[in-house]
PDB file of C-alpha atoms and ligand atoms in Angstrom:
ATOM      1  CA  MET A   1     170.465  34.264 -10.825  1.00  0.00           C
ATOM      2  CA  LYS A   2     169.049  37.762 -10.838  1.00  0.00           C
ATOM      3  CA  SER A   3     168.840  39.034  -7.119  1.00  0.00           C
ATOM      4  CA  LEU A   4     165.475  40.362  -5.924  1.00  0.00           C
ATOM      5  CA  TYR A   5     164.727  43.562  -3.875  1.00  0.00           C
ATOM      6  CA  GLY A   6     161.692  45.574  -3.214  1.00  0.00           C
ATOM      7  CA  VAL A   7     159.842  47.898  -1.006  1.00  0.00           C
ATOM      8  CA  ILE A   8     156.931  46.941   0.937  1.00  0.00           C
ATOM      9  CA  GLY A   9     154.329  49.600   2.187  1.00  0.00           C
ATOM     10  CA  SER A  10     150.834  50.890   1.860  1.00  0.00           C
ATOM     11  CA  PRO A  11     150.249  52.944  -0.173  1.00  0.00           C
ATOM     12  CA  ILE A  12     152.851  52.024  -2.502  1.00  0.00           C
ATOM     13  CA  ALA A  13     151.984  52.757  -6.207  1.00  0.00           C
ATOM     14  CA  HIS A  14     153.708  56.278  -6.276  1.00  0.00           C
ATOM     15  CA  SER A  15     156.966  55.039  -4.513  1.00  0.00           C
ATOM     16  CA  MET A  16     160.222  56.524  -6.545  1.00  0.00           C
ATOM     17  CA  SER A  17     162.377  53.798  -5.005  1.00  0.00           C
ATOM     18  CA  PRO A  18     161.820  51.489  -7.883  1.00  0.00           C
ATOM     19  CA  LEU A  19     163.045  53.946 -10.523  1.00  0.00           C
ATOM     20  CA  ILE A  20     166.498  54.808  -8.673  1.00  0.00           C
ATOM     21  CA  HIS A  21     167.442  51.352  -7.407  1.00  0.00           C
ATOM     22  CA  ASN A  22     166.813  49.653 -10.838  1.00  0.00           C
ATOM     23  CA  ASP A  23     168.522  52.498 -12.216  1.00  0.00           C
ATOM     24  CA  ALA A  24     171.415  52.251  -9.946  1.00  0.00           C
ATOM     25  CA  PHE A  25     171.511  48.246 -10.297  1.00  0.00           C
ATOM     26  CA  LEU A  26     172.245  48.986 -14.107  1.00  0.00           C
ATOM     27  CA  GLN A  27     174.881  51.548 -13.343  1.00  0.00           C
ATOM     28  CA  LYS A  28     176.798  49.402 -11.232  1.00  0.00           C
ATOM     29  CA  GLY A  29     176.364  46.327 -12.978  1.00  0.00           C
ATOM     30  CA  VAL A  30     174.355  44.369 -10.485  1.00  0.00           C
ATOM     31  CA  ASP A  31     172.464  41.830 -11.771  1.00  0.00           C
ATOM     32  CA  ALA A  32     169.072  42.616  -9.838  1.00  0.00           C
ATOM     33  CA  TYR A  33     165.546  43.789  -9.901  1.00  0.00           C
ATOM     34  CA  TYR A  34     163.711  46.187  -7.522  1.00  0.00           C
ATOM     35  CA  HIS A  35     159.765  45.782  -7.333  1.00  0.00           C
ATOM     36  CA  ALA A  36     157.074  47.648  -4.982  1.00  0.00           C
ATOM     37  CA  PHE A  37     154.800  45.479  -3.281  1.00  0.00           C
ATOM     38  CA  HIS A  38     151.798  46.748  -1.651  1.00  0.00           C
ATOM     39  CA  VAL A  39     151.234  45.249   1.884  1.00  0.00           C
ATOM     40  CA  ASP A  40     148.545  46.044   4.106  1.00  0.00           C
ATOM     41  CA  PRO A  41     149.106  46.178   8.254  1.00  0.00           C
ATOM     42  CA  GLU A  42     147.339  42.519   8.298  1.00  0.00           C
ATOM     43  CA  GLU A  43     149.599  41.106   5.617  1.00  0.00           C
ATOM     44  CA  LEU A  44     152.708  42.459   7.143  1.00  0.00           C
ATOM     45  CA  GLU A  45     153.592  39.101   8.933  1.00  0.00           C
ATOM     46  CA  THR A  46     152.568  36.922   6.044  1.00  0.00           C
ATOM     47  CA  ALA A  47     154.508  39.301   3.523  1.00  0.00           C
ATOM     48  CA  VAL A  48     157.858  39.076   5.738  1.00  0.00           C
ATOM     49  CA  ALA A  49     157.619  35.259   5.813  1.00  0.00           C
ATOM     50  CA  GLY A  50     157.106  35.280   2.000  1.00  0.00           C
ATOM     51  CA  MET A  51     160.414  37.356   1.417  1.00  0.00           C
ATOM     52  CA  ARG A  52     162.063  35.054   3.772  1.00  0.00           C
ATOM     53  CA  ALA A  53     160.586  31.637   2.016  1.00  0.00           C
ATOM     54  CA  LEU A  54     161.300  33.173  -1.542  1.00  0.00           C
ATOM     55  CA  GLY A  55     165.010  34.165  -0.519  1.00  0.00           C
ATOM     56  CA  VAL A  56     164.382  37.830  -1.440  1.00  0.00           C
ATOM     57  CA  ASN A  57     167.760  39.417  -0.900  1.00  0.00           C
ATOM     58  CA  GLY A  58     166.379  42.614   0.444  1.00  0.00           C
ATOM     59  CA  PHE A  59     163.940  45.138   1.011  1.00  0.00           C
ATOM     60  CA  ASN A  60     162.779  48.743   1.999  1.00  0.00           C
ATOM     61  CA  VAL A  61     160.131  49.403   4.385  1.00  0.00           C
ATOM     62  CA  THR A  62     157.983  52.433   4.335  1.00  0.00           C
ATOM     63  CA  ILE A  63     154.756  53.811   5.797  1.00  0.00           C
ATOM     64  CA  PRO A  64     153.020  52.162   7.708  1.00  0.00           C
ATOM     65  CA  HIS A  65     155.365  49.211   8.527  1.00  0.00           C
ATOM     66  CA  LYS A  66     158.615  50.599   9.600  1.00  0.00           C
ATOM     67  CA  GLU A  67     157.914  50.121  13.413  1.00  0.00           C
ATOM     68  CA  ALA A  68     155.786  47.056  13.262  1.00  0.00           C
ATOM     69  CA  ILE A  69     158.393  45.062  11.254  1.00  0.00           C
ATOM     70  CA  ILE A  70     160.896  44.982  13.974  1.00  0.00           C
ATOM     71  CA  PRO A  71     159.719  41.938  16.086  1.00  0.00           C
ATOM     72  CA  LEU A  72     159.425  40.130  12.816  1.00  0.00           C
ATOM     73  CA  LEU A  73     163.135  40.293  12.074  1.00  0.00           C
ATOM     74  CA  ASP A  74     166.060  38.345  13.275  1.00  0.00           C
ATOM     75  CA  ARG A  75     168.472  40.945  14.260  1.00  0.00           C
ATOM     76  CA  VAL A  76     168.100  44.947  14.415  1.00  0.00           C
ATOM     77  CA  GLU A  77     171.041  47.565  14.241  1.00  0.00           C
ATOM     78  CA  ASP A  78     171.269  49.353  17.630  1.00  0.00           C
ATOM     79  CA  ALA A  79     170.613  52.757  15.787  1.00  0.00           C
ATOM     80  CA  ALA A  80     167.102  51.281  14.238  1.00  0.00           C
ATOM     81  CA  LEU A  81     166.394  49.915  17.457  1.00  0.00           C
ATOM     82  CA  GLN A  82     167.005  53.058  19.394  1.00  0.00           C
ATOM     83  CA  ILE A  83     165.071  55.289  16.688  1.00  0.00           C
ATOM     84  CA  GLY A  84     162.127  52.646  16.790  1.00  0.00           C
ATOM     85  CA  ALA A  85     162.076  51.988  13.066  1.00  0.00           C
ATOM     86  CA  VAL A  86     163.725  50.193  10.190  1.00  0.00           C
ATOM     87  CA  ASN A  87     163.713  51.014   6.951  1.00  0.00           C
ATOM     88  CA  THR A  88     165.916  48.866   5.202  1.00  0.00           C
ATOM     89  CA  VAL A  89     166.270  44.994   5.619  1.00  0.00           C
ATOM     90  CA  VAL A  90     169.004  42.694   4.367  1.00  0.00           C
ATOM     91  CA  ASN A  91     168.652  38.897   3.771  1.00  0.00           C
ATOM     92  CA  ARG A  92     172.231  37.396   4.795  1.00  0.00           C
ATOM     93  CA  ASN A  93     172.220  33.832   4.340  1.00  0.00           C
ATOM     94  CA  GLY A  94     168.471  33.474   5.574  1.00  0.00           C
ATOM     95  CA  GLU A  95     168.927  35.892   8.301  1.00  0.00           C
ATOM     96  CA  LEU A  96     166.750  39.024   8.011  1.00  0.00           C
ATOM     97  CA  ILE A  97     168.649  41.931   9.386  1.00  0.00           C
ATOM     98  CA  GLY A  98     167.221  45.277   9.925  1.00  0.00           C
ATOM     99  CA  TYR A  99     168.648  48.843   9.553  1.00  0.00           C
ATOM    100  CA  ASN A 100     167.553  52.480   9.710  1.00  0.00           C
ATOM    101  CA  THR A 101     169.161  54.633   6.919  1.00  0.00           C
ATOM    102  CA  ASP A 102     166.804  57.808   7.102  1.00  0.00           C
ATOM    103  CA  GLY A 103     168.584  59.561   9.720  1.00  0.00           C
ATOM    104  CA  ARG A 104     172.139  58.763   8.273  1.00  0.00           C
ATOM    105  CA  GLY A 105     170.677  59.866   4.734  1.00  0.00           C
ATOM    106  CA  PHE A 106     169.359  62.930   6.214  1.00  0.00           C
ATOM    107  CA  VAL A 107     172.785  63.864   7.913  1.00  0.00           C
ATOM    108  CA  GLU A 108     174.895  62.772   4.872  1.00  0.00           C
ATOM    109  CA  ALA A 109     172.925  65.003   2.635  1.00  0.00           C
ATOM    110  CA  LEU A 110     172.867  67.811   5.053  1.00  0.00           C
ATOM    111  CA  LYS A 111     176.884  67.622   5.399  1.00  0.00           C
ATOM    112  CA  GLU A 112     176.830  68.172   1.384  1.00  0.00           C
ATOM    113  CA  VAL A 113     175.695  72.016   2.189  1.00  0.00           C
ATOM    114  CA  VAL A 114     177.026  72.757   5.576  1.00  0.00           C
ATOM    115  CA  LYS A 115     179.647  71.516   8.189  1.00  0.00           C
ATOM    116  CA  LEU A 116     177.792  70.317  11.445  1.00  0.00           C
ATOM    117  CA  LYS A 117     180.529  70.747  14.064  1.00  0.00           C
ATOM    118  CA  ASP A 118     179.256  72.949  16.910  1.00  0.00           C
ATOM    119  CA  LYS A 119     176.258  74.147  15.098  1.00  0.00           C
ATOM    120  CA  HIS A 120     173.062  75.191  16.464  1.00  0.00           C
ATOM    121  CA  VAL A 121     170.358  73.419  15.062  1.00  0.00           C
ATOM    122  CA  LEU A 122     166.480  73.934  15.010  1.00  0.00           C
ATOM    123  CA  ILE A 123     164.307  70.795  14.492  1.00  0.00           C
ATOM    124  CA  ILE A 124     160.631  71.391  13.450  1.00  0.00           C
ATOM    125  CA  GLY A 125     158.513  68.609  14.505  1.00  0.00           C
ATOM    126  CA  ALA A 126     158.839  65.419  16.782  1.00  0.00           C
ATOM    127  CA  GLY A 127     157.092  62.728  14.699  1.00  0.00           C
ATOM    128  CA  GLY A 128     158.741  59.603  13.293  1.00  0.00           C
ATOM    129  CA  ALA A 129     161.051  61.279  10.856  1.00  0.00           C
ATOM    130  CA  ALA A 130     162.096  63.745  13.627  1.00  0.00           C
ATOM    131  CA  ARG A 131     163.255  60.867  15.683  1.00  0.00           C
ATOM    132  CA  ALA A 132     165.578  59.281  13.344  1.00  0.00           C
ATOM    133  CA  ILE A 133     166.922  62.816  12.254  1.00  0.00           C
ATOM    134  CA  PHE A 134     167.253  64.025  15.969  1.00  0.00           C
ATOM    135  CA  TYR A 135     168.939  60.499  16.949  1.00  0.00           C
ATOM    136  CA  THR A 136     171.685  60.767  14.054  1.00  0.00           C
ATOM    137  CA  LEU A 137     172.386  64.672  14.465  1.00  0.00           C
ATOM    138  CA  ALA A 138     172.946  64.309  18.098  1.00  0.00           C
ATOM    139  CA  LEU A 139     176.111  62.353  17.473  1.00  0.00           C
ATOM    140  CA  GLU A 140     177.697  64.929  15.714  1.00  0.00           C
ATOM    141  CA  GLU A 141     180.376  66.708  17.613  1.00  0.00           C
ATOM    142  CA  GLY A 142     179.384  69.804  19.303  1.00  0.00           C
ATOM    143  CA  VAL A 143     175.776  70.113  17.855  1.00  0.00           C
ATOM    144  CA  GLN A 144     173.044  71.914  20.095  1.00  0.00           C
ATOM    145  CA  ILE A 145     169.794  70.937  19.237  1.00  0.00           C
ATOM    146  CA  ASP A 146     166.223  72.657  19.635  1.00  0.00           C
ATOM    147  CA  ILE A 147     163.160  70.834  19.126  1.00  0.00           C
ATOM    148  CA  CYS A 148     159.907  72.691  18.563  1.00  0.00           C
ATOM    149  CA  ASN A 149     156.772  70.876  18.077  1.00  0.00           C
ATOM    150  CA  ARG A 150     152.986  71.554  17.971  1.00  0.00           C
ATOM    151  CA  THR A 151     152.604  69.161  20.665  1.00  0.00           C
ATOM    152  CA  VAL A 152     155.615  70.203  23.073  1.00  0.00           C
ATOM    153  CA  SER A 153     155.274  67.202  25.397  1.00  0.00           C
ATOM    154  CA  LYS A 154     156.232  65.026  22.508  1.00  0.00           C
ATOM    155  CA  ALA A 155     159.727  66.709  21.911  1.00  0.00           C
ATOM    156  CA  GLU A 156     160.300  66.708  25.746  1.00  0.00           C
ATOM    157  CA  ASP A 157     159.809  63.070  25.554  1.00  0.00           C
ATOM    158  CA  LEU A 158     161.994  62.488  22.899  1.00  0.00           C
ATOM    159  CA  ILE A 159     164.923  64.108  24.342  1.00  0.00           C
ATOM    160  CA  LYS A 160     164.042  62.549  27.733  1.00  0.00           C
ATOM    161  CA  GLU A 161     163.998  59.228  26.072  1.00  0.00           C
ATOM    162  CA  PHE A 162     167.399  59.567  24.259  1.00  0.00           C
ATOM    163  CA  SER A 163     168.873  61.079  27.682  1.00  0.00           C
ATOM    164  CA  LEU A 164     170.020  64.076  25.295  1.00  0.00           C
ATOM    165  CA  GLU A 165     169.109  66.812  27.846  1.00  0.00           C
ATOM    166  CA  ARG A 166     172.658  67.814  27.762  1.00  0.00           C
ATOM    167  CA  ILE A 167     172.379  69.178  24.148  1.00  0.00           C
ATOM    168  CA  ALA A 168     169.028  69.358  23.345  1.00  0.00           C
ATOM    169  CA  ARG A 169     165.943  71.466  24.546  1.00  0.00           C
ATOM    170  CA  SER A 170     162.469  71.440  23.646  1.00  0.00           C
ATOM    171  CA  ILE A 171     160.829  74.945  22.886  1.00  0.00           C
ATOM    172  CA  THR A 172     157.603  76.091  21.910  1.00  0.00           C
ATOM    173  CA  VAL A 173     156.974  77.163  17.959  1.00  0.00           C
ATOM    174  CA  ASP A 174     156.395  80.562  18.745  1.00  0.00           C
ATOM    175  CA  GLN A 175     159.859  80.858  20.831  1.00  0.00           C
ATOM    176  CA  ALA A 176     161.394  79.486  17.786  1.00  0.00           C
ATOM    177  CA  ALA A 177     160.125  81.880  15.582  1.00  0.00           C
ATOM    178  CA  ARG A 178     161.079  84.662  17.863  1.00  0.00           C
ATOM    179  CA  GLU A 179     164.587  83.409  18.037  1.00  0.00           C
ATOM    180  CA  ILE A 180     164.968  81.849  14.527  1.00  0.00           C
ATOM    181  CA  GLN A 181     168.188  84.189  14.080  1.00  0.00           C
ATOM    182  CA  ARG A 182     170.050  81.832  16.276  1.00  0.00           C
ATOM    183  CA  TYR A 183     170.170  78.896  14.236  1.00  0.00           C
ATOM    184  CA  ASP A 184     172.904  78.053  11.916  1.00  0.00           C
ATOM    185  CA  VAL A 185     170.518  74.960  10.477  1.00  0.00           C
ATOM    186  CA  VAL A 186     166.656  74.618  10.466  1.00  0.00           C
ATOM    187  CA  VAL A 187     165.493  71.078   9.897  1.00  0.00           C
ATOM    188  CA  GLN A 188     161.771  70.851   8.804  1.00  0.00           C
ATOM    189  CA  THR A 189     160.298  67.392   9.421  1.00  0.00           C
ATOM    190  CA  THR A 190     156.636  67.985   9.673  1.00  0.00           C
ATOM    191  CA  SER A 191     153.757  67.376   6.794  1.00  0.00           C
ATOM    192  CA  VAL A 192     153.140  71.244   6.935  1.00  0.00           C
ATOM    193  CA  GLY A 193     153.635  72.741   3.451  1.00  0.00           C
ATOM    194  CA  MET A 194     152.941  69.292   1.869  1.00  0.00           C
ATOM    195  CA  HIS A 195     150.885  69.005  -1.264  1.00  0.00           C
ATOM    196  CA  PRO A 196     147.999  69.704  -1.353  1.00  0.00           C
ATOM    197  CA  LYS A 197     148.565  72.622   1.327  1.00  0.00           C
ATOM    198  CA  ILE A 198     151.328  74.124  -0.390  1.00  0.00           C
ATOM    199  CA  ASN A 199     150.759  77.495   1.169  1.00  0.00           C
ATOM    200  CA  ASP A 200     151.033  76.408   4.846  1.00  0.00           C
ATOM    201  CA  ILE A 201     154.263  77.183   6.562  1.00  0.00           C
ATOM    202  CA  PRO A 202     155.369  75.583   9.923  1.00  0.00           C
ATOM    203  CA  LEU A 203     156.681  78.957  11.440  1.00  0.00           C
ATOM    204  CA  PRO A 204     156.649  82.414  10.262  1.00  0.00           C
ATOM    205  CA  LEU A 205     160.000  83.804   9.093  1.00  0.00           C
ATOM    206  CA  LYS A 206     161.637  87.468   9.211  1.00  0.00           C
ATOM    207  CA  SER A 207     165.218  87.907   9.343  1.00  0.00           C
ATOM    208  CA  ILE A 208     167.619  84.705   9.533  1.00  0.00           C
ATOM    209  CA  LYS A 209     171.274  84.113  10.683  1.00  0.00           C
ATOM    210  CA  HIS A 210     173.606  84.926   7.913  1.00  0.00           C
ATOM    211  CA  HIS A 211     174.433  81.587   5.714  1.00  0.00           C
ATOM    212  CA  ALA A 212     171.810  79.864   7.575  1.00  0.00           C
ATOM    213  CA  VAL A 213     170.928  76.434   6.302  1.00  0.00           C
ATOM    214  CA  PHE A 214     167.291  75.463   5.644  1.00  0.00           C
ATOM    215  CA  SER A 215     166.266  71.792   4.834  1.00  0.00           C
ATOM    216  CA  ASP A 216     162.820  70.419   4.475  1.00  0.00           C
ATOM    217  CA  ILE A 217     162.338  66.593   4.265  1.00  0.00           C
ATOM    218  CA  ILE A 218     159.454  67.361   2.100  1.00  0.00           C
ATOM    219  CA  TYR A 219     159.651  66.888  -2.054  1.00  0.00           C
ATOM    220  CA  ASN A 220     156.280  67.328  -2.960  1.00  0.00           C
ATOM    221  CA  PRO A 221     156.253  70.280  -3.828  1.00  0.00           C
ATOM    222  CA  ILE A 222     159.658  70.602  -4.803  1.00  0.00           C
ATOM    223  CA  GLU A 223     160.295  73.700  -3.084  1.00  0.00           C
ATOM    224  CA  THR A 224     158.002  74.252   0.167  1.00  0.00           C
ATOM    225  CA  LYS A 225     156.719  77.606   1.336  1.00  0.00           C
ATOM    226  CA  LEU A 226     159.141  77.525   3.840  1.00  0.00           C
ATOM    227  CA  LEU A 227     161.937  76.905   1.713  1.00  0.00           C
ATOM    228  CA  GLN A 228     160.953  79.588  -0.838  1.00  0.00           C
ATOM    229  CA  GLU A 229     160.785  82.218   1.911  1.00  0.00           C
ATOM    230  CA  ALA A 230     163.862  81.095   3.568  1.00  0.00           C
ATOM    231  CA  LYS A 231     165.522  81.585   0.121  1.00  0.00           C
ATOM    232  CA  SER A 232     164.374  84.853  -0.356  1.00  0.00           C
ATOM    233  CA  ILE A 233     165.839  86.236   2.740  1.00  0.00           C
ATOM    234  CA  GLY A 234     169.456  84.595   2.009  1.00  0.00           C
ATOM    235  CA  ALA A 235     169.055  80.936   3.266  1.00  0.00           C
ATOM    236  CA  ILE A 236     171.185  78.333   1.720  1.00  0.00           C
ATOM    237  CA  THR A 237     168.038  75.534   1.336  1.00  0.00           C
ATOM    238  CA  GLN A 238     167.942  71.964   0.528  1.00  0.00           C
ATOM    239  CA  ASN A 239     164.702  69.862  -0.219  1.00  0.00           C
ATOM    240  CA  GLY A 240     163.664  66.215   0.616  1.00  0.00           C
ATOM    241  CA  ILE A 241     164.868  64.859  -2.559  1.00  0.00           C
ATOM    242  CA  HIS A 242     168.377  64.872  -1.134  1.00  0.00           C
ATOM    243  CA  MET A 243     167.638  62.903   2.018  1.00  0.00           C
ATOM    244  CA  PHE A 244     165.414  60.500  -0.097  1.00  0.00           C
ATOM    245  CA  ALA A 245     168.384  59.837  -2.494  1.00  0.00           C
ATOM    246  CA  TYR A 246     170.710  59.507   0.411  1.00  0.00           C
ATOM    247  CA  GLN A 247     168.739  56.915   2.463  1.00  0.00           C
ATOM    248  CA  ALA A 248     168.112  54.906  -0.851  1.00  0.00           C
ATOM    249  CA  ALA A 249     172.012  55.045  -1.234  1.00  0.00           C
ATOM    250  CA  LEU A 250     172.830  53.914   2.059  1.00  0.00           C
ATOM    251  CA  ALA A 251     170.195  50.831   1.664  1.00  0.00           C
ATOM    252  CA  PHE A 252     171.822  49.956  -1.647  1.00  0.00           C
ATOM    253  CA  GLU A 253     175.304  49.955  -0.124  1.00  0.00           C
ATOM    254  CA  ILE A 254     174.195  47.600   2.728  1.00  0.00           C
ATOM    255  CA  TRP A 255     172.641  45.181  -0.053  1.00  0.00           C
ATOM    256  CA  THR A 256     175.533  45.493  -2.618  1.00  0.00           C
ATOM    257  CA  GLY A 257     178.571  46.808  -1.026  1.00  0.00           C
ATOM    258  CA  LYS A 258     178.685  49.312  -3.704  1.00  0.00           C
ATOM    259  CA  PHE A 259     177.827  53.068  -3.255  1.00  0.00           C
ATOM    260  CA  PRO A 260     175.654  54.364  -5.976  1.00  0.00           C
ATOM    261  CA  ASP A 261     175.649  57.802  -7.757  1.00  0.00           C
ATOM    262  CA  THR A 262     173.422  60.260  -5.590  1.00  0.00           C
ATOM    263  CA  VAL A 263     173.535  63.056  -7.832  1.00  0.00           C
ATOM    264  CA  ARG A 264     172.410  60.765 -10.766  1.00  0.00           C
ATOM    265  CA  MET A 265     169.532  59.509  -8.289  1.00  0.00           C
ATOM    266  CA  LYS A 266     168.328  62.955  -7.362  1.00  0.00           C
ATOM    267  CA  LYS A 267     168.309  63.755 -10.898  1.00  0.00           C
ATOM    268  CA  LEU A 268     165.835  61.016 -11.602  1.00  0.00           C
ATOM    269  CA  VAL A 269     163.555  61.840  -8.657  1.00  0.00           C
ATOM    270  CA  GLU A 270     163.756  65.424  -9.880  1.00  0.00           C
ATOM    271  CA  GLU A 271     162.698  64.844 -13.640  1.00  0.00           C
ATOM    272  CA  HIS A 272     159.920  62.288 -12.196  1.00  0.00           C
ATOM    273  CA  LEU A 273     158.513  64.892  -9.792  1.00  0.00           C
ATOM    274  CA  GLY A 274     158.819  67.298 -12.473  1.00  0.00           C
ATOM    275  CA  GLY A 275     155.630  67.053 -14.029  1.00  0.00           C
ATOM    276  CA  LYS A 276     153.455  66.241 -11.023  1.00  0.00           C
ATOM    277  CA  THR A 277     154.684  69.025  -8.310  1.00  0.00           C
ATOM    278  CA  CYS A 278     152.528  71.969  -8.050  1.00  0.00           C
TER     279      CYS A 278
HETATM  280  P1  LIG B 301     156.322  61.325  10.301  1.00  0.00           P
HETATM  281  O1  LIG B 301     156.708  60.033  10.365  1.00  0.00           O
HETATM  282  O2  LIG B 301     156.309  61.604   8.836  1.00  0.00           O
HETATM  283  O3  LIG B 301     157.114  62.223  10.918  1.00  0.00           O
HETATM  284  P2  LIG B 301     154.212  61.757  12.248  1.00  0.00           P
HETATM  285  O4  LIG B 301     154.978  60.739  13.083  1.00  0.00           O
HETATM  286  O5  LIG B 301     152.875  61.642  12.243  1.00  0.00           O
HETATM  287  O6  LIG B 301     154.652  61.319  10.930  1.00  0.00           O
HETATM  288  O7  LIG B 301     154.712  63.076  12.803  1.00  0.00           O
HETATM  289  C1  LIG B 301     154.091  64.124  12.341  1.00  0.00           C
HETATM  290  C2  LIG B 301     154.890  65.501  12.635  1.00  0.00           C
HETATM  291  O8  LIG B 301     154.223  66.618  11.800  1.00  0.00           O
HETATM  292  C3  LIG B 301     154.577  65.701  14.098  1.00  0.00           C
HETATM  293  O9  LIG B 301     155.593  66.494  14.703  1.00  0.00           O
HETATM  294  C4  LIG B 301     153.220  66.550  13.997  1.00  0.00           C
HETATM  295  O10 LIG B 301     152.890  67.399  15.091  1.00  0.00           O
HETATM  296  P3  LIG B 301     152.365  66.851  16.373  1.00  0.00           P
HETATM  297  O11 LIG B 301     153.235  65.911  17.093  1.00  0.00           O
HETATM  298  O12 LIG B 301     151.618  67.936  17.135  1.00  0.00           O
HETATM  299  O13 LIG B 301     151.206  66.350  16.097  1.00  0.00           O
HETATM  300  C5  LIG B 301     153.536  67.569  12.732  1.00  0.00           C
HETATM  301  N1  LIG B 301     152.219  68.174  12.242  1.00  0.00           N
HETATM  302  C6  LIG B 301     151.511  67.484  11.263  1.00  0.00           C
HETATM  303  N2  LIG B 301     150.510  68.210  11.062  1.00  0.00           N
HETATM  304  C7  LIG B 301     150.824  69.491  11.488  1.00  0.00           C
HETATM  305  C8  LIG B 301     150.272  70.556  11.273  1.00  0.00           C
HETATM  306  N3  LIG B 301     149.185  71.041  10.976  1.00  0.00           N
HETATM  307  N4  LIG B 301     150.690  71.858  12.308  1.00  0.00           N
HETATM  308  C9  LIG B 301     152.019  71.383  12.837  1.00  0.00           C
HETATM  309  N5  LIG B 301     152.461  70.404  13.205  1.00  0.00           N
HETATM  310  C10 LIG B 301     151.909  69.511  12.423  1.00  0.00           C
END
């Protein structure tokens, strides 16, 4: 019998997950179908019970359910518990198990363009996405991480919560802008620069470190103002399509035991966004 997978969220109509997962099922010879389900917060519990009752094989979880789903699952992997968010659920013999592939997806994508050992990283932002990325980046050997956020206390709280004071510190956005030449890697996790405010930039850029890598998790527009400016002064840049593809690929692997072609996934997303971005 065909297996069934999906994604739950609200809004969900523009999700690109069905596109890349259904293509990956075909590519990998997996007899399965992936569907986007619109689920409002007040229906989350019923929706999860429905997934269980119908024997759905696995599903992704997106905004606004990543935190709220945790108590509804049978088990949650430690990393997802620490991050406080689940984006992937697998149904193993009736047991619903939660994972977080966002942080790992980001770091795997980043490793395609930079070796992280002993690197000095700046994370811009301290929201949900930053949380998953910070937790996962901190596992890399020798990394030093500065976090700058509009609300400084949120970055401070995050570092304290993960007990990462030894390798991380919170700084102001002004300080990060002044000292931007110190960073090997700059990770942009806020919504600043996202469509429709495509001319916004989270911090001004003057000179940057030679060979610095700038990674922005935004993919609409495909190239944010930050990435455009960083590229124009010599940075290696990476847009949010890379993280999106890798988090999906890792979810696919959890479900099927097979790792899909991420280059193909990125190409599909790029083609899909091609006509829509500004
Ligand atoms: P997500 O789950 O996508 O990370 P979030 O948890 O709401 O979303 O976090 C949004 C991040 O973008 C936060 O770091 C937020 O900064 P604050 O903590 O100060 O709110 C940041 N952000 C959003 N809009 C911003 C703006 N106009 N200027 C600067 N930072 C902004």
